[in-house]
Coordinates of C-alpha atoms in Angstrom, one line a residue:
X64 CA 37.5 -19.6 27.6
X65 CA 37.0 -16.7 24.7
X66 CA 40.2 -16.2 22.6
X67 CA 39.9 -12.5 24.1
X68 CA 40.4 -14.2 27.7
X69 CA 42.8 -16.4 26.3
X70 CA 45.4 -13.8 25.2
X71 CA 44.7 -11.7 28.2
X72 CA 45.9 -14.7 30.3
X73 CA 48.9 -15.0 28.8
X74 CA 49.9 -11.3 28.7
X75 CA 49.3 -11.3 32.5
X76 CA 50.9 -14.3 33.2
X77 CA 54.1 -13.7 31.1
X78 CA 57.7 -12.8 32.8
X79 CA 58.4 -10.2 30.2
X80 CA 57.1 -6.7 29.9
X81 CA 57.0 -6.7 26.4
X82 CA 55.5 -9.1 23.8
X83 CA 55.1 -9.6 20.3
X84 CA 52.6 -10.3 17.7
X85 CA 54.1 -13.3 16.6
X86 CA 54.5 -14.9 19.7
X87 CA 50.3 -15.3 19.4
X88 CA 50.7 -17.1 15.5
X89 CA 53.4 -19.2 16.8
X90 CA 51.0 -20.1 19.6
X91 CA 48.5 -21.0 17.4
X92 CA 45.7 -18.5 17.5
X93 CA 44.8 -16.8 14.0
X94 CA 46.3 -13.5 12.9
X95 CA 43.0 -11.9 12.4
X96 CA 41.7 -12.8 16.3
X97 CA 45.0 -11.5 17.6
X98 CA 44.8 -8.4 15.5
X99 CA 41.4 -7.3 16.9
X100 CA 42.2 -8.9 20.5
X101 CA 45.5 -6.7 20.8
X102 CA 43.9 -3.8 18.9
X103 CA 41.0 -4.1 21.7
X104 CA 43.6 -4.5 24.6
X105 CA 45.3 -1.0 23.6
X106 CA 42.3 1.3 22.7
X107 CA 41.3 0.0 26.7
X108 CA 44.4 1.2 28.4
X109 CA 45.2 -2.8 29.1
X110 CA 48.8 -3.3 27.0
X111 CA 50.4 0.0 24.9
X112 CA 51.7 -0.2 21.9
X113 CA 55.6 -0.1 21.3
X114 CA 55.6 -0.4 17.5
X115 CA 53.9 -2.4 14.7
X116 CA 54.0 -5.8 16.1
X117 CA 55.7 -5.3 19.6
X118 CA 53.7 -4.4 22.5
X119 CA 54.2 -3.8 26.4
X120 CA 52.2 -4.3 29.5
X121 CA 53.3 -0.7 31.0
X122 CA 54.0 2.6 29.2
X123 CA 57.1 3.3 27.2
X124 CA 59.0 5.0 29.7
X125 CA 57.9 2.4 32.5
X126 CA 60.2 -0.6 30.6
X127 CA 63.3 -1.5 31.1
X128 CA 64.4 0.3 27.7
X129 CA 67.6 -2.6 26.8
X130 CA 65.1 -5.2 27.1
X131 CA 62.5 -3.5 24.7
X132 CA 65.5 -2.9 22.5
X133 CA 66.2 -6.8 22.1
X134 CA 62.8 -7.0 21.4
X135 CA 62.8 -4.4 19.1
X136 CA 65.7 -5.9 16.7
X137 CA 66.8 -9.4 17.7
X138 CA 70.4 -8.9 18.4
X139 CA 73.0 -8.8 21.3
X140 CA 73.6 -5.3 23.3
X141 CA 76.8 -3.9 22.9
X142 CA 79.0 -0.6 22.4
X143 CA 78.4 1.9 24.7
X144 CA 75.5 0.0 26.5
X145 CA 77.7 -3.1 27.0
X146 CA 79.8 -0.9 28.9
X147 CA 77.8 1.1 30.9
X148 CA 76.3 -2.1 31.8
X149 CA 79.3 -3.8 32.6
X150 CA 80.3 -0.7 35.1
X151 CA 82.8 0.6 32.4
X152 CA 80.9 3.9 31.7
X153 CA 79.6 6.2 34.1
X154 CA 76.8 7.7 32.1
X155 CA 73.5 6.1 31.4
X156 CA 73.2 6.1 27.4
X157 CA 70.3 7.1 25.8
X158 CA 71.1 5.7 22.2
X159 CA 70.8 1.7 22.6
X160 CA 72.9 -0.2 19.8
X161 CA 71.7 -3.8 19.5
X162 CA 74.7 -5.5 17.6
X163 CA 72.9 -8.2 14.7
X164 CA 74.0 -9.9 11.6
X165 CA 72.4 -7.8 9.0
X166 CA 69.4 -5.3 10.3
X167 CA 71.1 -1.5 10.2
X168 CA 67.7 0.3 11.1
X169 CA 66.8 3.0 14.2
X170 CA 63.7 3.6 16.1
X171 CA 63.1 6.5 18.5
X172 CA 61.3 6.2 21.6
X173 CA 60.4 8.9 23.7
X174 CA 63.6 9.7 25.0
X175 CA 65.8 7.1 23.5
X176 CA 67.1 5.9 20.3
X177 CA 67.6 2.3 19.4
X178 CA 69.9 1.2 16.5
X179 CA 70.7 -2.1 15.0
X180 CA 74.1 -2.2 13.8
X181 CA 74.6 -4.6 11.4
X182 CA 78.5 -6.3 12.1
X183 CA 77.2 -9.5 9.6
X184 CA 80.3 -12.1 10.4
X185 CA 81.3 -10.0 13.5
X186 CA 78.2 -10.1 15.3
X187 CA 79.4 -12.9 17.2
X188 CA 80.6 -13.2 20.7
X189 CA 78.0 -12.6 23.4
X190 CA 76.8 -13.6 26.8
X191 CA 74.5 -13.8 29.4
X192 CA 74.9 -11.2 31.7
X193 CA 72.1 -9.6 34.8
X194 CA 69.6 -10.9 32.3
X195 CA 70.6 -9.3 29.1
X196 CA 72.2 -11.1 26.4
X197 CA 75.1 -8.2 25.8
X198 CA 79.0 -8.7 23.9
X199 CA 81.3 -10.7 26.4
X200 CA 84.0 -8.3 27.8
X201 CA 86.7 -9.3 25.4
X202 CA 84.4 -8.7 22.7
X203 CA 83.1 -5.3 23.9
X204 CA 86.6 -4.2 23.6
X205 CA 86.9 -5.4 20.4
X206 CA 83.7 -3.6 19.4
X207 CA 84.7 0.0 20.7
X208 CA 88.4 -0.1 19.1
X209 CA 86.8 -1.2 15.6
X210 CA 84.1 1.6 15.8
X211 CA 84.8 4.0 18.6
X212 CA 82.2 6.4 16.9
X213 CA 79.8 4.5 18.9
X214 CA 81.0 5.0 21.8
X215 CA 81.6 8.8 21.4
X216 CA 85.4 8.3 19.7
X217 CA 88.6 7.5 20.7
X218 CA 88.9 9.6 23.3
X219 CA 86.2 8.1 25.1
X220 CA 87.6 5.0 24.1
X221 CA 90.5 5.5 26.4
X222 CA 88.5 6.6 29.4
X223 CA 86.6 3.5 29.1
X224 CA 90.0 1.7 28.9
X225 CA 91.4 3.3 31.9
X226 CA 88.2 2.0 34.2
X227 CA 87.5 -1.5 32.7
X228 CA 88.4 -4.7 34.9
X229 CA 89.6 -6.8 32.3
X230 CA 91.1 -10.7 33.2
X231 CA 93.4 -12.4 31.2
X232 CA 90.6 -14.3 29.3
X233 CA 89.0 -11.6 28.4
X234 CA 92.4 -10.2 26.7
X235 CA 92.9 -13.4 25.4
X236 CA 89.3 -13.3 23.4
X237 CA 90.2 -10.0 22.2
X238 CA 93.2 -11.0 20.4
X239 CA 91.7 -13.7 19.0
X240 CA 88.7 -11.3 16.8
X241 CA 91.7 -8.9 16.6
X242 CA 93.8 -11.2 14.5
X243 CA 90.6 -12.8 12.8
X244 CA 88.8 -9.6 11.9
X245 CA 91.7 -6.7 12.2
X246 CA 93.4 -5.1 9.6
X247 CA 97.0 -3.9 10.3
X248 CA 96.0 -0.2 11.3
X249 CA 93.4 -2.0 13.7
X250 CA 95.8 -3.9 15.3
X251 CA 98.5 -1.5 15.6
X252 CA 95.5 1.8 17.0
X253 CA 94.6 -1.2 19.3
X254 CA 98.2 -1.7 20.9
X255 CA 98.7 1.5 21.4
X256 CA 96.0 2.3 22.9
X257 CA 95.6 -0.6 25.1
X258 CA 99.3 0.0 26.4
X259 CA 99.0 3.6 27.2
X260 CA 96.6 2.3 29.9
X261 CA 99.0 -0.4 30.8
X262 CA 98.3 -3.4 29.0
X263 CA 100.7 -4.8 27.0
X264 CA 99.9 -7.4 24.3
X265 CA 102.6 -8.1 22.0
X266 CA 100.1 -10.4 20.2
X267 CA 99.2 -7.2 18.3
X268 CA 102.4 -6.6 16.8
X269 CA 102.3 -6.8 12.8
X270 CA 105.1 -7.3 10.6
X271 CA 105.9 -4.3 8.3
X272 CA 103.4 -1.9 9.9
X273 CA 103.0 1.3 7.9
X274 CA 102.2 4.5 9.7
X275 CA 98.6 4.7 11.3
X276 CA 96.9 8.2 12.9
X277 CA 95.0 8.0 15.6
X278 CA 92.6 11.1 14.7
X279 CA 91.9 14.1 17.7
X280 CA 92.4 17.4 17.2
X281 CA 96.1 18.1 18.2
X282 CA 98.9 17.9 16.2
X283 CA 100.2 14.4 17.1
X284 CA 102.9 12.5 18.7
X285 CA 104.9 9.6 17.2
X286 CA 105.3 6.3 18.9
X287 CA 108.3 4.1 17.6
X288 CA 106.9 1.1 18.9
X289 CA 103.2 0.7 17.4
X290 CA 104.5 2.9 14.1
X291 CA 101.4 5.3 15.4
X292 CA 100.4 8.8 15.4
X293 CA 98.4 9.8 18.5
X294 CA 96.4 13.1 17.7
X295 CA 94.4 13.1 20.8
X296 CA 95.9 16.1 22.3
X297 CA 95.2 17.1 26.1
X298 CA 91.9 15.5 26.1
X299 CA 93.7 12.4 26.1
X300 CA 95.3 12.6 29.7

């Protein structure tokens, strides 16, 4: 069997949609024969290609885009596409952050963009789930309190909040990367927030909290309790 047969075979025969150049060298076959093979196999209609060294067996907009992400930048999915995935977020996104340990780059494709967030220690805590490797549930949360920006900010934060089905294990793995990788602020926003939608974790309290403001566009409210000031205004509700 030709080298050209050889590599067709396997792109055929392969589960995934999507492939990469280096899965050939690790097979064995030289970089120069799999250059010109998948060169051949694109300028014929037979594969497309994604990017330098990533490829697919249907067009762009045919693949499941959070697998071609993973692909893309080796990493776990998280933020907003953790939740929608999840059934925490009603819309679908079309930015796709792929949480690793030290790659902060973005590629657009068609439609979408895909970013690789770079959390270095923090980019720990994931899962299997319907055949994704995404953040587990306790460490979504975790995720969209430390950088609600990526989720579309706080107040988006709170909606999410307000629909997630959370179990005490999951509030229980929370705590625990609150207290290892919160600051004081974090943990106080956190508490607040999280009780307002009627969970209560007096695991976030903090000993000689200063004042923290949550940031929105209204002119605030104070909350004894969690030493916080809520600017969300009306949106909040």
């Amino acid at each position: 069997m030709t080298k050209l047969n050889e590599i067709t075979k396997i792109i055929m025969e392969t589960d995934t949609d999507v492939f990469t150049f280096e899965h050939f060298i690790n097979l064995g076959f030289p970089k120069t024969e799999v250059a010109r093979i998948l060169s051949l196999l694109v300028r014929h209609g037979v594969i497309y290609k994604v990017r330098r060294g990533i490829y697919s067996k249907k067009p762009v907009e045919e693949v499941d885009i959070f697998k071609l992400a993973q692909t893309v930048f080796p990493g776990y999915l998280g933020f907003s596409v953790a939740c929608y995935i999840y059934g925490w977020l009603e819309y679908f996104p079309f930015t796709i952050y792929v949480v690793t340990v030290s790659t902060s780059k973005q590629l657009r494709l068609k439609n979408f963009l895909i970013k690789a967030v770079a959390l270095k220690q923090k980019a720990i805590g994931s899962t299997r789930f319907k055949d994704y490797l995404i953040s587990t549930k306790g460490k979504t949360l975790f995720d969209i309190l430390y950088k609600p920006g990526f989720v579309g900010g706080y107040n988006e934060v709170v909606k999410i909040l307000k629909k997630a089905k959370l179990s005490k294990d999951d509030l229980r793995e929370f705590v625990f990367y609150a207290k290892k990788f919160g600051s004081k602020s974090f943990m106080q926003k956190s508490g607040y927030l999280l009780s307002r939608v009627g969970i209560h974790l007096d695991e976030l309290h903090v000993q000689h909290p200063a004042v923290a403001v949550i940031p929105g566009k209204s002119k605030g409210r104070f909350n004894k309790e969690w030493m916080i000031i809520d600017k969300l205004g009306a949106d909040y509700e």
